[in-house]
PDB file of C-alpha atoms in Angstrom:
ATOM      1  CA  UNK A  15     102.640  92.916 116.180  1.00  0.00           C
ATOM      2  CA  UNK A  16     104.207  93.902 112.885  1.00  0.00           C
ATOM      3  CA  UNK A  17     104.697  97.623 112.417  1.00  0.00           C
ATOM      4  CA  UNK A  18     103.097  98.260 109.047  1.00  0.00           C
ATOM      5  CA  UNK A  19     103.645 102.016 108.990  1.00  0.00           C
ATOM      6  CA  UNK A  20     106.882 103.968 108.697  1.00  0.00           C
ATOM      7  CA  UNK A  21     107.140 106.920 111.075  1.00  0.00           C
ATOM      8  CA  UNK A  22     109.417 108.632 108.582  1.00  0.00           C
ATOM      9  CA  UNK A  23     106.830 108.268 105.798  1.00  0.00           C
ATOM     10  CA  UNK A  24     103.990 109.715 107.879  1.00  0.00           C
ATOM     11  CA  UNK A  25     105.990 112.700 109.134  1.00  0.00           C
ATOM     12  CA  UNK A  26     107.490 113.430 105.713  1.00  0.00           C
ATOM     13  CA  UNK A  27     104.080 113.415 104.028  1.00  0.00           C
ATOM     14  CA  UNK A  28     102.454 115.437 106.814  1.00  0.00           C
ATOM     15  CA  UNK A  29     105.123 118.164 106.717  1.00  0.00           C
ATOM     16  CA  UNK A  30     105.054 118.341 102.917  1.00  0.00           C
ATOM     17  CA  UNK A  31     101.272 118.743 102.837  1.00  0.00           C
ATOM     18  CA  UNK A  32     101.335 121.382 105.580  1.00  0.00           C
ATOM     19  CA  UNK A  33     104.045 123.343 103.740  1.00  0.00           C
ATOM     20  CA  UNK A  34     102.787 122.975 100.156  1.00  0.00           C
ATOM     21  CA  UNK A  35      99.108 122.044 100.338  1.00  0.00           C
ATOM     22  CA  UNK A  36      96.043 124.153  99.710  1.00  0.00           C
ATOM     23  CA  UNK A  37      94.048 125.544 102.630  1.00  0.00           C
ATOM     24  CA  UNK A  38      91.181 123.247 103.519  1.00  0.00           C
ATOM     25  CA  UNK A  39      88.352 123.314 106.079  1.00  0.00           C
ATOM     26  CA  UNK A  40      90.782 121.996 108.636  1.00  0.00           C
ATOM     27  CA  UNK A  41      94.461 121.889 107.804  1.00  0.00           C
ATOM     28  CA  UNK A  42      95.772 121.552 104.269  1.00  0.00           C
ATOM     29  CA  UNK A  43      95.117 119.274 101.296  1.00  0.00           C
ATOM     30  CA  UNK A  44      97.467 117.953  98.613  1.00  0.00           C
ATOM     31  CA  UNK A  45      96.920 115.217  96.031  1.00  0.00           C
ATOM     32  CA  UNK A  46      93.735 113.998  97.704  1.00  0.00           C
ATOM     33  CA  UNK A  47      95.192 113.789 101.216  1.00  0.00           C
ATOM     34  CA  UNK A  48      94.239 116.154 104.041  1.00  0.00           C
ATOM     35  CA  UNK A  49      96.697 116.893 106.865  1.00  0.00           C
ATOM     36  CA  UNK A  50      95.764 118.470 110.182  1.00  0.00           C
ATOM     37  CA  UNK A  51      96.552 118.197 113.886  1.00  0.00           C
ATOM     38  CA  UNK A  52      94.780 118.490 117.188  1.00  0.00           C
ATOM     39  CA  UNK A  53      95.105 121.833 119.002  1.00  0.00           C
ATOM     40  CA  UNK A  54      98.098 120.754 121.111  1.00  0.00           C
ATOM     41  CA  UNK A  55      99.972 119.325 118.112  1.00  0.00           C
ATOM     42  CA  UNK A  56     100.634 115.965 119.766  1.00  0.00           C
ATOM     43  CA  UNK A  57      98.390 114.078 117.371  1.00  0.00           C
ATOM     44  CA  UNK A  58      98.474 114.515 113.618  1.00  0.00           C
ATOM     45  CA  UNK A  59      95.929 113.254 111.115  1.00  0.00           C
ATOM     46  CA  UNK A  60      96.114 112.255 107.476  1.00  0.00           C
ATOM     47  CA  UNK A  61      92.812 111.668 105.725  1.00  0.00           C
ATOM     48  CA  UNK A  62      91.923 110.535 102.224  1.00  0.00           C
ATOM     49  CA  UNK A  63      90.391 107.708 100.161  1.00  0.00           C
ATOM     50  CA  UNK A  64      87.906 107.010 102.958  1.00  0.00           C
ATOM     51  CA  UNK A  65      90.711 106.488 105.493  1.00  0.00           C
ATOM     52  CA  UNK A  66      91.594 108.435 108.616  1.00  0.00           C
ATOM     53  CA  UNK A  67      95.064 107.897 110.054  1.00  0.00           C
ATOM     54  CA  UNK A  68      95.638 109.174 113.584  1.00  0.00           C
ATOM     55  CA  UNK A  69      99.356 109.346 114.456  1.00  0.00           C
ATOM     56  CA  UNK A  70     100.289 110.291 117.976  1.00  0.00           C
ATOM     57  CA  UNK A  71     102.668 110.395 120.856  1.00  0.00           C
ATOM     58  CA  UNK A  72     105.336 107.648 120.970  1.00  0.00           C
ATOM     59  CA  UNK A  73     104.642 106.875 117.285  1.00  0.00           C
ATOM     60  CA  UNK A  74     101.317 105.212 118.034  1.00  0.00           C
ATOM     61  CA  UNK A  75      98.811 105.145 115.225  1.00  0.00           C
ATOM     62  CA  UNK A  76      95.343 104.012 114.327  1.00  0.00           C
ATOM     63  CA  UNK A  77      93.655 103.552 110.948  1.00  0.00           C
ATOM     64  CA  UNK A  78      89.906 103.977 110.424  1.00  0.00           C
ATOM     65  CA  UNK A  79      88.410 102.649 107.172  1.00  0.00           C
ATOM     66  CA  UNK A  80      85.633 100.411 105.896  1.00  0.00           C
ATOM     67  CA  UNK A  81      87.392  98.410 103.177  1.00  0.00           C
ATOM     68  CA  UNK A  82      90.939  97.150 102.790  1.00  0.00           C
ATOM     69  CA  UNK A  83      90.981  98.614  99.266  1.00  0.00           C
ATOM     70  CA  UNK A  84      90.559 102.093 100.778  1.00  0.00           C
ATOM     71  CA  UNK A  85      93.605 101.595 102.959  1.00  0.00           C
ATOM     72  CA  UNK A  86      95.588 100.296  99.996  1.00  0.00           C
ATOM     73  CA  UNK A  87      94.694 103.376  97.915  1.00  0.00           C
ATOM     74  CA  UNK A  88      95.495 105.696 100.824  1.00  0.00           C
ATOM     75  CA  UNK A  89      98.921 104.123 101.386  1.00  0.00           C
ATOM     76  CA  UNK A  90      99.644 104.410  97.648  1.00  0.00           C
ATOM     77  CA  UNK A  91      98.873 108.132  97.805  1.00  0.00           C
ATOM     78  CA  UNK A  92     101.151 108.597 100.819  1.00  0.00           C
ATOM     79  CA  UNK A  93     103.963 106.789  99.022  1.00  0.00           C
ATOM     80  CA  UNK A  94     103.504 108.928  95.893  1.00  0.00           C
ATOM     81  CA  UNK A  95     103.687 112.133  97.932  1.00  0.00           C
ATOM     82  CA  UNK A  96     106.796 110.882  99.754  1.00  0.00           C
ATOM     83  CA  UNK A  97     108.450 109.980  96.441  1.00  0.00           C
ATOM     84  CA  UNK A  98     107.713 113.487  95.105  1.00  0.00           C
ATOM     85  CA  UNK A  99     109.418 114.960  98.188  1.00  0.00           C
ATOM     86  CA  UNK A 100     112.511 112.822  97.591  1.00  0.00           C
ATOM     87  CA  UNK A 101     112.672 113.611  93.849  1.00  0.00           C
TER      88      UNK A 101
END
């Protein structure tokens, strides 16, 4: 199975949102992406554009979405946030 998601990208975006995002119902929000974790901190979540990304122990992950276009938009947002971190 091809690994379509970079661990570095997910962790970079998550940390940036947690550090610089606005308080939200759960976690923080930045540029249309919400970041939060479960109570033990072993699983982190990124949510936006109708997509929920669950990223857990041993770099396992799972996407939930209805349309491929939602996932595409979500990944574009993650990349834009990561590029802003690197700038």
